[in-house]
PDB file of C-alpha atoms in Angstrom:
ATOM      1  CA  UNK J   1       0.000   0.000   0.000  1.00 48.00           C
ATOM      2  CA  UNK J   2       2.812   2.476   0.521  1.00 49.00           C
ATOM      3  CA  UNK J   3       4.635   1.776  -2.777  1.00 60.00           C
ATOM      4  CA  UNK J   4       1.162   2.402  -4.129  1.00 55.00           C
ATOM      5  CA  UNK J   5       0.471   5.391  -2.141  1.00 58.00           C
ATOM      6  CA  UNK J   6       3.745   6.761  -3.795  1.00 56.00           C
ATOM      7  CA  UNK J   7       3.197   6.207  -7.222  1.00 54.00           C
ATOM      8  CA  UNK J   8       0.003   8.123  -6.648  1.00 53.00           C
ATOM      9  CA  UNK J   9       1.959  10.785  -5.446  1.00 57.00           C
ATOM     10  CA  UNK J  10       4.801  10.917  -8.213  1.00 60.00           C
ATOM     11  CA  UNK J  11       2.059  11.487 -10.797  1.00 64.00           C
ATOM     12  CA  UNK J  12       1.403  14.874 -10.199  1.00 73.00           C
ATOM     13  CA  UNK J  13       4.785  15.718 -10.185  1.00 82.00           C
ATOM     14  CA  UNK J  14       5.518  14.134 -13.802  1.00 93.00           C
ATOM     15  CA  UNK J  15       5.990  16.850 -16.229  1.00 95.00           C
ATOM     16  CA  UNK J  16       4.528  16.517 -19.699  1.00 96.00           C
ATOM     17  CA  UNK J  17       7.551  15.091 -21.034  1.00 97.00           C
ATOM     18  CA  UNK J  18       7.319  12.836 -18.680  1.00 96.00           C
ATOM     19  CA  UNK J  19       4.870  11.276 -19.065  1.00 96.00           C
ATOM     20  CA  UNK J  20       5.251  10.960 -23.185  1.00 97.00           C
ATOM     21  CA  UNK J  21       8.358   9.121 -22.090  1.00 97.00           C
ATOM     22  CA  UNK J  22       6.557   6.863 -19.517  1.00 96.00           C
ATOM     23  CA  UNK J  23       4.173   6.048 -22.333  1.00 96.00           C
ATOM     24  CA  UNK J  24       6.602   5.058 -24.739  1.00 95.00           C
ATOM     25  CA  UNK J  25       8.888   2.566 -21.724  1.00 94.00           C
ATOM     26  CA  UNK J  26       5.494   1.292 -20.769  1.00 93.00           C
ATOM     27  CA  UNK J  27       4.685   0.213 -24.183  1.00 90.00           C
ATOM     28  CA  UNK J  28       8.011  -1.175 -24.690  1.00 88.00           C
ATOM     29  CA  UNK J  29       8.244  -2.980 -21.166  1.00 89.00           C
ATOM     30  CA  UNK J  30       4.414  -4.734 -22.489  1.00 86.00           C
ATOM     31  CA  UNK J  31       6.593  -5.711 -25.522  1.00 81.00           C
ATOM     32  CA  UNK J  32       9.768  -7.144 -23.640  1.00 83.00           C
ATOM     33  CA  UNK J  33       6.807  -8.446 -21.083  1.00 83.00           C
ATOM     34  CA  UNK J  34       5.957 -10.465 -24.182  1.00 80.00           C
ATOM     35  CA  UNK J  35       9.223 -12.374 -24.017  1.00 77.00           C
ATOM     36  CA  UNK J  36       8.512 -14.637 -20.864  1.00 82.00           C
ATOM     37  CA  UNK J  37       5.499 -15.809 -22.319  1.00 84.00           C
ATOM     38  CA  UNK J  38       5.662 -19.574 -24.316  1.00 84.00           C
ATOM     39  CA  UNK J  39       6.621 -18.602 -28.333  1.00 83.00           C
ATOM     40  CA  UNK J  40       3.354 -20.368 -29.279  1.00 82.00           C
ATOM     41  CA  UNK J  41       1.513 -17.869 -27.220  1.00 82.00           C
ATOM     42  CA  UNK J  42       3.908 -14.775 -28.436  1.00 80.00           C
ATOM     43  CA  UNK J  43       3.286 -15.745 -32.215  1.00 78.00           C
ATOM     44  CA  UNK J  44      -0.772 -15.904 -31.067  1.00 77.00           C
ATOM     45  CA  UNK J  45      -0.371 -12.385 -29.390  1.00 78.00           C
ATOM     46  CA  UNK J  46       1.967 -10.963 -31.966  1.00 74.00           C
ATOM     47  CA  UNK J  47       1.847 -12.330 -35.515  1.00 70.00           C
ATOM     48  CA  UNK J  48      -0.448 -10.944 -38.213  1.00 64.00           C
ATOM     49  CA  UNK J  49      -1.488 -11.582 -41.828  1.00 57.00           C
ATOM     50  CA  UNK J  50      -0.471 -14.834 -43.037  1.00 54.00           C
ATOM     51  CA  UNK J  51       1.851 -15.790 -40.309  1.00 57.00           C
ATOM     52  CA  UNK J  52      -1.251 -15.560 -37.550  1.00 60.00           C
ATOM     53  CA  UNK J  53      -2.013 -18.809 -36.057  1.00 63.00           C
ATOM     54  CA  UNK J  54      -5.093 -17.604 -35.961  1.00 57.00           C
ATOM     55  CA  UNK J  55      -6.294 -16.581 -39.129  1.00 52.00           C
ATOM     56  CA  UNK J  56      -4.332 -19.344 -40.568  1.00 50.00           C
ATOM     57  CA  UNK J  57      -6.986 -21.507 -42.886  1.00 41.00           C
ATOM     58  CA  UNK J  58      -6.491 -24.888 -43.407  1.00 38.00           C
ATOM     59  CA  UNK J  59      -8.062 -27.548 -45.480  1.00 37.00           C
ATOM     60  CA  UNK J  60      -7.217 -30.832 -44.261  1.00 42.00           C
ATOM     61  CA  UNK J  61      -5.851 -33.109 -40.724  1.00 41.00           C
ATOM     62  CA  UNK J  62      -2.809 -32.595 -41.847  1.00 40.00           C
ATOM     63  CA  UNK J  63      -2.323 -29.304 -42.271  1.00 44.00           C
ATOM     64  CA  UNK J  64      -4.607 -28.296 -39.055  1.00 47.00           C
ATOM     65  CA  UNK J  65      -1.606 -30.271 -36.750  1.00 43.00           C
ATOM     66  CA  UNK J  66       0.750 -28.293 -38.602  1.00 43.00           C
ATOM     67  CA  UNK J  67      -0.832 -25.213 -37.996  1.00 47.00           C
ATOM     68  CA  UNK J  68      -1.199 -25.766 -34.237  1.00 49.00           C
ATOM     69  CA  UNK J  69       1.344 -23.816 -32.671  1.00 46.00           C
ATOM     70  CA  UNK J  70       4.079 -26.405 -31.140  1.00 48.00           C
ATOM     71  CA  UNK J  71       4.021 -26.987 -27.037  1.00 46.00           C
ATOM     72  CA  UNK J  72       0.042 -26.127 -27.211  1.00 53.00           C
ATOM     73  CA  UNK J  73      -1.834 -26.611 -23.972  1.00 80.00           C
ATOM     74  CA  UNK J  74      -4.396 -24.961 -21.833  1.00 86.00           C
ATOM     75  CA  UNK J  75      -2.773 -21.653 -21.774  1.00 84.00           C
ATOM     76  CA  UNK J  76      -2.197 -21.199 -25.756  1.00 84.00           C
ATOM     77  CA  UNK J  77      -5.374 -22.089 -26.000  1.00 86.00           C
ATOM     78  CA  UNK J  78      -6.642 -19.300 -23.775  1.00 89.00           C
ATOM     79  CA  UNK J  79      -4.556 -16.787 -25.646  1.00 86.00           C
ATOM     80  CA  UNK J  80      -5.210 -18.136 -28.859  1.00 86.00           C
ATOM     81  CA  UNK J  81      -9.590 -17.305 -27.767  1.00 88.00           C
ATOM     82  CA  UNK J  82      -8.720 -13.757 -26.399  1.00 87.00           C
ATOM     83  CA  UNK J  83      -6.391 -13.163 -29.874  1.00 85.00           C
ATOM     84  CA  UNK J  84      -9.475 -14.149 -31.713  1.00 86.00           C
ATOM     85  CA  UNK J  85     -11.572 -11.332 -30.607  1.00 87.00           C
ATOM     86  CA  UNK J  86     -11.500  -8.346 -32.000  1.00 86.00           C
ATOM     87  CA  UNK J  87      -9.138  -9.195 -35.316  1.00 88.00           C
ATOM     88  CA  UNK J  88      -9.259  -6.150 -37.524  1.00 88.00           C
ATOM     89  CA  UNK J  89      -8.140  -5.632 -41.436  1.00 87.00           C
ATOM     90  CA  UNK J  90      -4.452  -4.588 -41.806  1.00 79.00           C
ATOM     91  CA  UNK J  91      -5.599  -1.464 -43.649  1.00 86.00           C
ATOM     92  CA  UNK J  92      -6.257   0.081 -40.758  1.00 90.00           C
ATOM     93  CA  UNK J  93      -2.576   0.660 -40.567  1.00 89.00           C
ATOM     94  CA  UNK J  94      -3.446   3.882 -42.399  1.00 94.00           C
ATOM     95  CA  UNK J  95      -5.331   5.225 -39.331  1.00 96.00           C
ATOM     96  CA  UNK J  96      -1.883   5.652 -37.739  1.00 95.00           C
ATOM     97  CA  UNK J  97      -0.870   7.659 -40.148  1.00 97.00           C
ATOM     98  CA  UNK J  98      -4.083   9.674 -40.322  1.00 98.00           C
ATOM     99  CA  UNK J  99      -3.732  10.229 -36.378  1.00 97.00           C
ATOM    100  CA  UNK J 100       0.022  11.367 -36.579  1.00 97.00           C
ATOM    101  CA  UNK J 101      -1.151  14.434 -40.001  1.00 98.00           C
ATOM    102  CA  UNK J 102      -3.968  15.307 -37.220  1.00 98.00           C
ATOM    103  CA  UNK J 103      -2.002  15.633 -34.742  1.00 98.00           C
ATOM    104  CA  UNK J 104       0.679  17.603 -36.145  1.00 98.00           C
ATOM    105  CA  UNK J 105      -2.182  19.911 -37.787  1.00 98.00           C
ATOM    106  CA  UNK J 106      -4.125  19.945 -34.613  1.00 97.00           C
ATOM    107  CA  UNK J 107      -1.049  21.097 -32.659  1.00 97.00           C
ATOM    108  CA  UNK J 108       0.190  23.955 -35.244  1.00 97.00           C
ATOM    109  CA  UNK J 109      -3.545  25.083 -35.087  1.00 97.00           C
ATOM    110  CA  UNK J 110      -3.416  25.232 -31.213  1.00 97.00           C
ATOM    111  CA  UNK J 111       0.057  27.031 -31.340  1.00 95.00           C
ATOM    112  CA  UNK J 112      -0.915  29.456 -34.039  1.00 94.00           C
ATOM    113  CA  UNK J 113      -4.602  30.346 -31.870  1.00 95.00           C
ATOM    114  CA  UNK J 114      -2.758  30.401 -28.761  1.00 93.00           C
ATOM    115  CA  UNK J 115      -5.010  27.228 -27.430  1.00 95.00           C
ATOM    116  CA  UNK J 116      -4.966  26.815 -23.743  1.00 95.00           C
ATOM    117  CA  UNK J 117      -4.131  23.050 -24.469  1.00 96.00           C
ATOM    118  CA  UNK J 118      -0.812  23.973 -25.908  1.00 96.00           C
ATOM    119  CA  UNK J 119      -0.416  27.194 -23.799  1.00 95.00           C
ATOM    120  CA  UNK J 120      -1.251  24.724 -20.132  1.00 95.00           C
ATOM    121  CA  UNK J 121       1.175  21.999 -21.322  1.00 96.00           C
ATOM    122  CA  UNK J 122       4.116  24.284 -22.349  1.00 95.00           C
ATOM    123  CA  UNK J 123       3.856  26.103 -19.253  1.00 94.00           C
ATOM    124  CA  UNK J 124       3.979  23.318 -17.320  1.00 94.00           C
ATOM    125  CA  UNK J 125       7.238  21.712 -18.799  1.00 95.00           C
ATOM    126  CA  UNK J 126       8.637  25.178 -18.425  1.00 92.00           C
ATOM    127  CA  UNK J 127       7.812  25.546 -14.634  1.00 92.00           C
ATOM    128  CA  UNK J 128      10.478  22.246 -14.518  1.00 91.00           C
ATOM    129  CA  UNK J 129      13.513  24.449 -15.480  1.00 90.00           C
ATOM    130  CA  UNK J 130      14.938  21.258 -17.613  1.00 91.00           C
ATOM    131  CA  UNK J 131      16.462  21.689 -20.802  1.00 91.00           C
ATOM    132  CA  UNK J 132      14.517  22.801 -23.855  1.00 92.00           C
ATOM    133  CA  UNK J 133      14.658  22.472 -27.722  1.00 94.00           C
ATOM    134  CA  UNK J 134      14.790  26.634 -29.086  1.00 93.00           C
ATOM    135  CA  UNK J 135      11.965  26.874 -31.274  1.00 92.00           C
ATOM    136  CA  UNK J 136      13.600  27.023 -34.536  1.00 94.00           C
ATOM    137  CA  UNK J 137      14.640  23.181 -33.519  1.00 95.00           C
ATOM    138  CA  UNK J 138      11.061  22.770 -32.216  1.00 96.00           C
ATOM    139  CA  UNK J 139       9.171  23.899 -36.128  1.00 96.00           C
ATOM    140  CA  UNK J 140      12.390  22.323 -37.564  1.00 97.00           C
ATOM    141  CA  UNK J 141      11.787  18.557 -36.156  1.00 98.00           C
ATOM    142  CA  UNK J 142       7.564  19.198 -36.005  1.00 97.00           C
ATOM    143  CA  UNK J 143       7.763  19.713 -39.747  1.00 98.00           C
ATOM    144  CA  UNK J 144       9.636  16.628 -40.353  1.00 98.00           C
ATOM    145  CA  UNK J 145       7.176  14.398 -38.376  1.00 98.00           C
ATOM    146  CA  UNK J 146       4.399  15.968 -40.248  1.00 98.00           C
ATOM    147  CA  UNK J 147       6.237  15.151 -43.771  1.00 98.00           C
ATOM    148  CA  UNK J 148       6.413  11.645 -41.948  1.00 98.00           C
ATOM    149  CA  UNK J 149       3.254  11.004 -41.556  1.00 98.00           C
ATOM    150  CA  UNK J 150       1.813  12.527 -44.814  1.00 98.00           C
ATOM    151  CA  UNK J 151       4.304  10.273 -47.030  1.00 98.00           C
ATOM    152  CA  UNK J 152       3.282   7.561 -45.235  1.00 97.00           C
ATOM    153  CA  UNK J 153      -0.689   8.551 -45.456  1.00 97.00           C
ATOM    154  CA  UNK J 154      -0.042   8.928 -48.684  1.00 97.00           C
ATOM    155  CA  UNK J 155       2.208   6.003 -49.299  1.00 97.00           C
ATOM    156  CA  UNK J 156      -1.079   3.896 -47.993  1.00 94.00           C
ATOM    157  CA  UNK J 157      -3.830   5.622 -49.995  1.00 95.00           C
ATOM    158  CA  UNK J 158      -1.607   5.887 -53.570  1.00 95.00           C
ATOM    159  CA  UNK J 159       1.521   3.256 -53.559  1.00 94.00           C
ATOM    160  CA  UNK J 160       1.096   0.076 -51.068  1.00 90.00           C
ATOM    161  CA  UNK J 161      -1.399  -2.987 -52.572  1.00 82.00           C
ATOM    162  CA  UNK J 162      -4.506  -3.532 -50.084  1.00 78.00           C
ATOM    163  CA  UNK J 163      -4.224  -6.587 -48.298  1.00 74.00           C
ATOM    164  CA  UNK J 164      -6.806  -8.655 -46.548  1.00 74.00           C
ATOM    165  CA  UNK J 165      -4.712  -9.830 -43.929  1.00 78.00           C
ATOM    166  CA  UNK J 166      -5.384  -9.034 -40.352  1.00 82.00           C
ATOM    167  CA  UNK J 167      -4.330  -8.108 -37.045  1.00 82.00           C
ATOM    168  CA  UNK J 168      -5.396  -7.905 -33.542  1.00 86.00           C
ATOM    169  CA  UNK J 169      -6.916  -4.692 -32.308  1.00 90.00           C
ATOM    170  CA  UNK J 170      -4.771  -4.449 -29.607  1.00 88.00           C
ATOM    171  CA  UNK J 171      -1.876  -3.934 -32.013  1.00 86.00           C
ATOM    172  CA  UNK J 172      -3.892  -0.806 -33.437  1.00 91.00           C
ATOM    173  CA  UNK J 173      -4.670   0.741 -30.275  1.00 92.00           C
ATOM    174  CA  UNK J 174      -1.081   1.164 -29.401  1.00 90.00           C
ATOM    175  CA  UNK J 175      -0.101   2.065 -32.805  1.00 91.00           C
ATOM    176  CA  UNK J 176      -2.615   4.681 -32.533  1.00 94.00           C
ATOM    177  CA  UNK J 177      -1.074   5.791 -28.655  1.00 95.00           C
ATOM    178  CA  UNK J 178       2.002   5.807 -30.279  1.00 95.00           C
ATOM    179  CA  UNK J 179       1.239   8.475 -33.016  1.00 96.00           C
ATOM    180  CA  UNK J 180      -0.906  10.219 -30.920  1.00 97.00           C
ATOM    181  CA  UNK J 181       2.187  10.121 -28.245  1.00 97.00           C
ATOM    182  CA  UNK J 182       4.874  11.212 -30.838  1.00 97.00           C
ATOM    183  CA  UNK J 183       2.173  14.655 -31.953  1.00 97.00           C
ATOM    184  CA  UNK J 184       3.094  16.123 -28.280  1.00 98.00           C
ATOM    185  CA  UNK J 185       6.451  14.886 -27.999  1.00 98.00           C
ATOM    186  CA  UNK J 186       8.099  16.782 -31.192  1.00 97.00           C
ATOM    187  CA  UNK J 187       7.500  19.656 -28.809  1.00 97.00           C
ATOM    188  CA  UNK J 188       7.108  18.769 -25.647  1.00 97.00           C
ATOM    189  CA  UNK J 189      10.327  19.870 -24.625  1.00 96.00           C
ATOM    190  CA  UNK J 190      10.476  23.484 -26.354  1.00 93.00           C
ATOM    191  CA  UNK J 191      10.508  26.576 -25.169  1.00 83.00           C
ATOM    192  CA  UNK J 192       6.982  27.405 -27.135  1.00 87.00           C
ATOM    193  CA  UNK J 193       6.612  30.649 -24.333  1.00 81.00           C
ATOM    194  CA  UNK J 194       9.715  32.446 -25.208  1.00 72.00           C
ATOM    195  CA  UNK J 195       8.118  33.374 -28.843  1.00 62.00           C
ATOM    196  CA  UNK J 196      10.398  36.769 -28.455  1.00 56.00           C
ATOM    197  CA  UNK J 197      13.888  34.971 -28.329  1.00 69.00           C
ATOM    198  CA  UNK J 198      15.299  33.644 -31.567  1.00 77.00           C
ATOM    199  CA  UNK J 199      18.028  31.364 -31.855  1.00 80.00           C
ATOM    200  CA  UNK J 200      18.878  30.546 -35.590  1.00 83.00           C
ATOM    201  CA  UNK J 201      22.228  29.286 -34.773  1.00 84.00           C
ATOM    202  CA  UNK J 202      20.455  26.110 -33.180  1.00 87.00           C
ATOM    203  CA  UNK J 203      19.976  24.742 -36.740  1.00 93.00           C
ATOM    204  CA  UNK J 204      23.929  24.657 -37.532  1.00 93.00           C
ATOM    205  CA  UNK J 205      24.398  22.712 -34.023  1.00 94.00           C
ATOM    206  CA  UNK J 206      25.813  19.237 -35.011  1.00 95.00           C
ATOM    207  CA  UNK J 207      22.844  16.791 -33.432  1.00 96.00           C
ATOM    208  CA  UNK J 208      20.261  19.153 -35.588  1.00 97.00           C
ATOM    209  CA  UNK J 209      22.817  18.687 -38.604  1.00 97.00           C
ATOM    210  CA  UNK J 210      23.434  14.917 -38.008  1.00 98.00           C
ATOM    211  CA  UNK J 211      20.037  14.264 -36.991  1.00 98.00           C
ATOM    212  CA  UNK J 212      18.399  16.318 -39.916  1.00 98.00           C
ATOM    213  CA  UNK J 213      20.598  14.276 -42.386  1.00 98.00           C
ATOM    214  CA  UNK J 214      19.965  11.116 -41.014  1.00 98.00           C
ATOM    215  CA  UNK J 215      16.047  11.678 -41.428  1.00 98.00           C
ATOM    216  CA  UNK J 216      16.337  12.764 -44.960  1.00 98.00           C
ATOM    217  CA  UNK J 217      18.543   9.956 -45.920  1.00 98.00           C
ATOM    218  CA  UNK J 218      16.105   7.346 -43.992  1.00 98.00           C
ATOM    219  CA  UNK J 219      12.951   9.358 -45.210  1.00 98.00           C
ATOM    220  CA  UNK J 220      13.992   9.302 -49.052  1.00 98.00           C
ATOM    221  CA  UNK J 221      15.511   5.923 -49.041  1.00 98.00           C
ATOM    222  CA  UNK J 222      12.212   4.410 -47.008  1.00 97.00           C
ATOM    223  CA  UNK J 223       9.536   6.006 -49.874  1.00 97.00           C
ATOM    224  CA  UNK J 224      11.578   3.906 -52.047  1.00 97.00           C
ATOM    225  CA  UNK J 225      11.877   0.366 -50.549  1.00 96.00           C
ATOM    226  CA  UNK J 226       8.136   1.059 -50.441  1.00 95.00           C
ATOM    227  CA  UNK J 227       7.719   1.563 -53.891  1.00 95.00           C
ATOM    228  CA  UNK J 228       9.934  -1.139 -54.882  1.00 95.00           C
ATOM    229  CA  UNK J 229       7.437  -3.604 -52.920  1.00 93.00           C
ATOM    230  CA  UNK J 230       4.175  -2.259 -54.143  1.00 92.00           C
ATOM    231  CA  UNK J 231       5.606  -2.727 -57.743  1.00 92.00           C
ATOM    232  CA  UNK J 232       6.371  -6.546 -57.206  1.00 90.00           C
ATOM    233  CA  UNK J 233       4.076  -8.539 -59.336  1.00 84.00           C
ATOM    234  CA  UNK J 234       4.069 -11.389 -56.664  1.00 79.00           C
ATOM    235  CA  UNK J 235       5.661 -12.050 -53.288  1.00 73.00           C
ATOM    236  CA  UNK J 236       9.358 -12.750 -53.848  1.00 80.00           C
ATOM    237  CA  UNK J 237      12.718 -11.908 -52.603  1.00 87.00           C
ATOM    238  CA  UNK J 238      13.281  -8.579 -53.162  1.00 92.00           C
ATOM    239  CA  UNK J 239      16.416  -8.014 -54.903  1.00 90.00           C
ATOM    240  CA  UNK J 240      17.308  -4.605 -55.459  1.00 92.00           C
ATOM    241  CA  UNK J 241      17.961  -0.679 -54.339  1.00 94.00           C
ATOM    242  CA  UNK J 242      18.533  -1.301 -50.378  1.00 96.00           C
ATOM    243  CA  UNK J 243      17.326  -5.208 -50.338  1.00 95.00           C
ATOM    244  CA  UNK J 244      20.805  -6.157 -51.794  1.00 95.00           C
ATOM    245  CA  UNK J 245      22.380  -5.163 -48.663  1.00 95.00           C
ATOM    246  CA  UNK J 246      19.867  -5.175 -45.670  1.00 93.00           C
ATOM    247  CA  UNK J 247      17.041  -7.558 -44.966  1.00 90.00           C
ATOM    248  CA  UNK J 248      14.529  -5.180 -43.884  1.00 92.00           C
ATOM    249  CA  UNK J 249      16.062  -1.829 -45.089  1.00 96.00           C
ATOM    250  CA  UNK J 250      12.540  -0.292 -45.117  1.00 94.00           C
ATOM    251  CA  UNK J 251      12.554  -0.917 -41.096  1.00 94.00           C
ATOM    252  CA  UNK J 252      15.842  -0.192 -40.914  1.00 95.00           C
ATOM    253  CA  UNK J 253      14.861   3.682 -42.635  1.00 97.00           C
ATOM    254  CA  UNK J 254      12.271   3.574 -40.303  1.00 95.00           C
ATOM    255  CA  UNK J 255      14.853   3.407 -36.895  1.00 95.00           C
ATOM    256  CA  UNK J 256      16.999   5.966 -38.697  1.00 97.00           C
ATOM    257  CA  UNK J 257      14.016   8.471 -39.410  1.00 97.00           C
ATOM    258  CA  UNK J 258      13.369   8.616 -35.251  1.00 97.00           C
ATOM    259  CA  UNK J 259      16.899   8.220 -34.380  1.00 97.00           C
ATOM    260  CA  UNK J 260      17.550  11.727 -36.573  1.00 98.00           C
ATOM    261  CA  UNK J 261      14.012  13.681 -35.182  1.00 98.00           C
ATOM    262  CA  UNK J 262      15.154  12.711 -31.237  1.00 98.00           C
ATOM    263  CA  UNK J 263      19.147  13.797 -32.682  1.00 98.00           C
ATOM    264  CA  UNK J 264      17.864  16.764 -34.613  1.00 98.00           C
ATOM    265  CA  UNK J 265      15.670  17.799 -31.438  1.00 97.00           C
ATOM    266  CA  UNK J 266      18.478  17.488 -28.867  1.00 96.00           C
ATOM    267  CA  UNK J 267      17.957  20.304 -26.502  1.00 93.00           C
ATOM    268  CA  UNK J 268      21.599  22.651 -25.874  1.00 87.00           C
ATOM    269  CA  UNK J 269      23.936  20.878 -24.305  1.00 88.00           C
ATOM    270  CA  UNK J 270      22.622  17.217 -25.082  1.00 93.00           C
ATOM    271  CA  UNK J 271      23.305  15.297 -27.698  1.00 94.00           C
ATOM    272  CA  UNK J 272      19.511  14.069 -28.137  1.00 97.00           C
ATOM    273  CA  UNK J 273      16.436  14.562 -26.774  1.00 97.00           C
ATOM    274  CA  UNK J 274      15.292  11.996 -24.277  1.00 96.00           C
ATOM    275  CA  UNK J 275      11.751  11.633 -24.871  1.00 97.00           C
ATOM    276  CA  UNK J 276      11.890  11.117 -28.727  1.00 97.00           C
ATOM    277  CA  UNK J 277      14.578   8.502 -27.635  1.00 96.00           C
ATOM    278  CA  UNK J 278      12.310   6.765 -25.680  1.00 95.00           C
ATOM    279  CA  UNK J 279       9.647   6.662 -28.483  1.00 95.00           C
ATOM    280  CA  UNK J 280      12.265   5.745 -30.477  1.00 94.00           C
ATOM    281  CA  UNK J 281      13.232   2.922 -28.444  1.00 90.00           C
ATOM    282  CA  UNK J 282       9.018   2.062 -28.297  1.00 84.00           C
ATOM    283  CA  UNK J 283       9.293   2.090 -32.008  1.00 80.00           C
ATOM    284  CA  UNK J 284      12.272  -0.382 -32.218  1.00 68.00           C
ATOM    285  CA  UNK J 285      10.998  -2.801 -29.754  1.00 56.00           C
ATOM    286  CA  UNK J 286       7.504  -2.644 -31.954  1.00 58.00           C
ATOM    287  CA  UNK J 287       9.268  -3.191 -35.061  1.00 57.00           C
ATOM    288  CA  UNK J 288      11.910  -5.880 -33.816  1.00 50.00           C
ATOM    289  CA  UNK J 289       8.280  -7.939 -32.795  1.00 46.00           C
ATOM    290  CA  UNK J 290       6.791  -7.584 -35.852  1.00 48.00           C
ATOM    291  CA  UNK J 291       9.322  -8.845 -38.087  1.00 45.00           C
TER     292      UNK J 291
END
């Protein structure tokens, strides 16, 4: 009861960024929580499409006991009825993306208007006298999440082949957290009160250099493993552009475009900025599952 009756406590005295970062290590800690489960009950929990055990069809005996995920028992079988429920279309991958061009919108709007959302949240990560981003850095890294989530919006409506496969809702909810999440934390840790001081130099520091390039190389180079895929006639190997090198080079673009915004956004005197590294770190862990 008194561990409890602390925790309660420490809440109120999270700041914003905070608790963006606890967020993003709570989602990862669910995903690492994942690991001391049986792996018939992980590939239940985790696996989507046509590598779900359970929207795996089968036509015969034969195939059925193949498809039963080794070492099942009581427990699998438990997880495999809660997985069951609530299995969604894969599509709905593109709500992620239309959460994250919201967001950033929704945010700019409240910035521009002076909303009391913005204005209450600001204020209080300024009352906790940490570092902060200038706000060149801060429209800087917001405009390169925004240009994230619109290629990949658009990437979903205009270059990727619709699928029928599915996933488990839970997998959207957090996807949808995480966006959401990632909105605040591209400025969480500005200075978005100080609108009189300007700092230009900030954008010739060497994280917003390193972590600017490193975006643009893993944006570009991401748009085009995509493209490459969509234009595959059926599923094969893929062969070419970053494929020849890297196994998943279109996840591996996808670490380096959040490894540059929490570089780029580094606040003076840090190298990076600590909450984008934990969603960073939230993205990783999600990726590292799903593959």
């Amino acid at each position: 009861m008194v561990s409890l009756a602390l925790i309660t406590e420490a809440f109120p005295a999270l700041t914003p960024a905070q608790w963006c970062q606890a967020f993003f290590g709570i989602s990862s800690a669910s995903i690492l929580a994942m690991q001391v489960i049986p792996k018939a009950a992980q590939h239940l929990l985790l696996d989507y499409g046509a590598r779900s055990p359970v929207t795996t069809i089968v036509t015969d005996d034969r195939s059925k006991e193949a498809a039963r995920p080794e070492g099942s028992n009581v427990f699998n079988d438990l997880v495999k009825a809660v997985a069951s429920v609530g299995q969604i279309t894969h599509s709905w991958f593109m709500h992620f993306y239309i959460a994250s061009v919201a967001g950033s919108a929704l945010w700019a709007w409240q910035y521009l208007q002076g909303g009391s959302a913005i204005t209450s949240i600001a204020a209080q990560q300024a009352a906790s006298g940490t570092p902060s981003m200038s706000l060149e850095q801060t429209m800087l890294v917001w405009t390169l999440m925004a240009l994230q989530g619109a290629r990949r919006l658009y990437e979903c409506l205009f270059v990727m082949k619709p699928g029928s496969s599915k996933m488990w809702f839970v997998h959207w909810l957090l996807g949808l957290g995480y966006y959401l999440c990632m909105s605040v934390s591209v400025w969480v840790d500005a200075s978005l009160l100080e609108t009189t001081k300007s700092n230009h130099g900030s954008l010739l520091s060497l994280p917003t250099i390193v972590g600017t390039a490193a975006y643009v190389y893993g944006w570009s180079n991401q748009h085009l493993c995509h493209k490459y895929l969509a234009s595959l006639k059926k599923y094969s190997l893929p062969d070419q552009g970053l494929f020849r090198y890297i196994v998943c080079p279109h996840y591996t673009c996808e670490c380096l475009i959040y490894l540059g915004l929490a570089v780029a956004a580094a606040p003076e005197g840090r190298f990076i900025n600590r909450t984008l590294l934990c969603a960073f770190c939230g993205m990783r862990k999600g990726l590292a599952m799903e593959r």
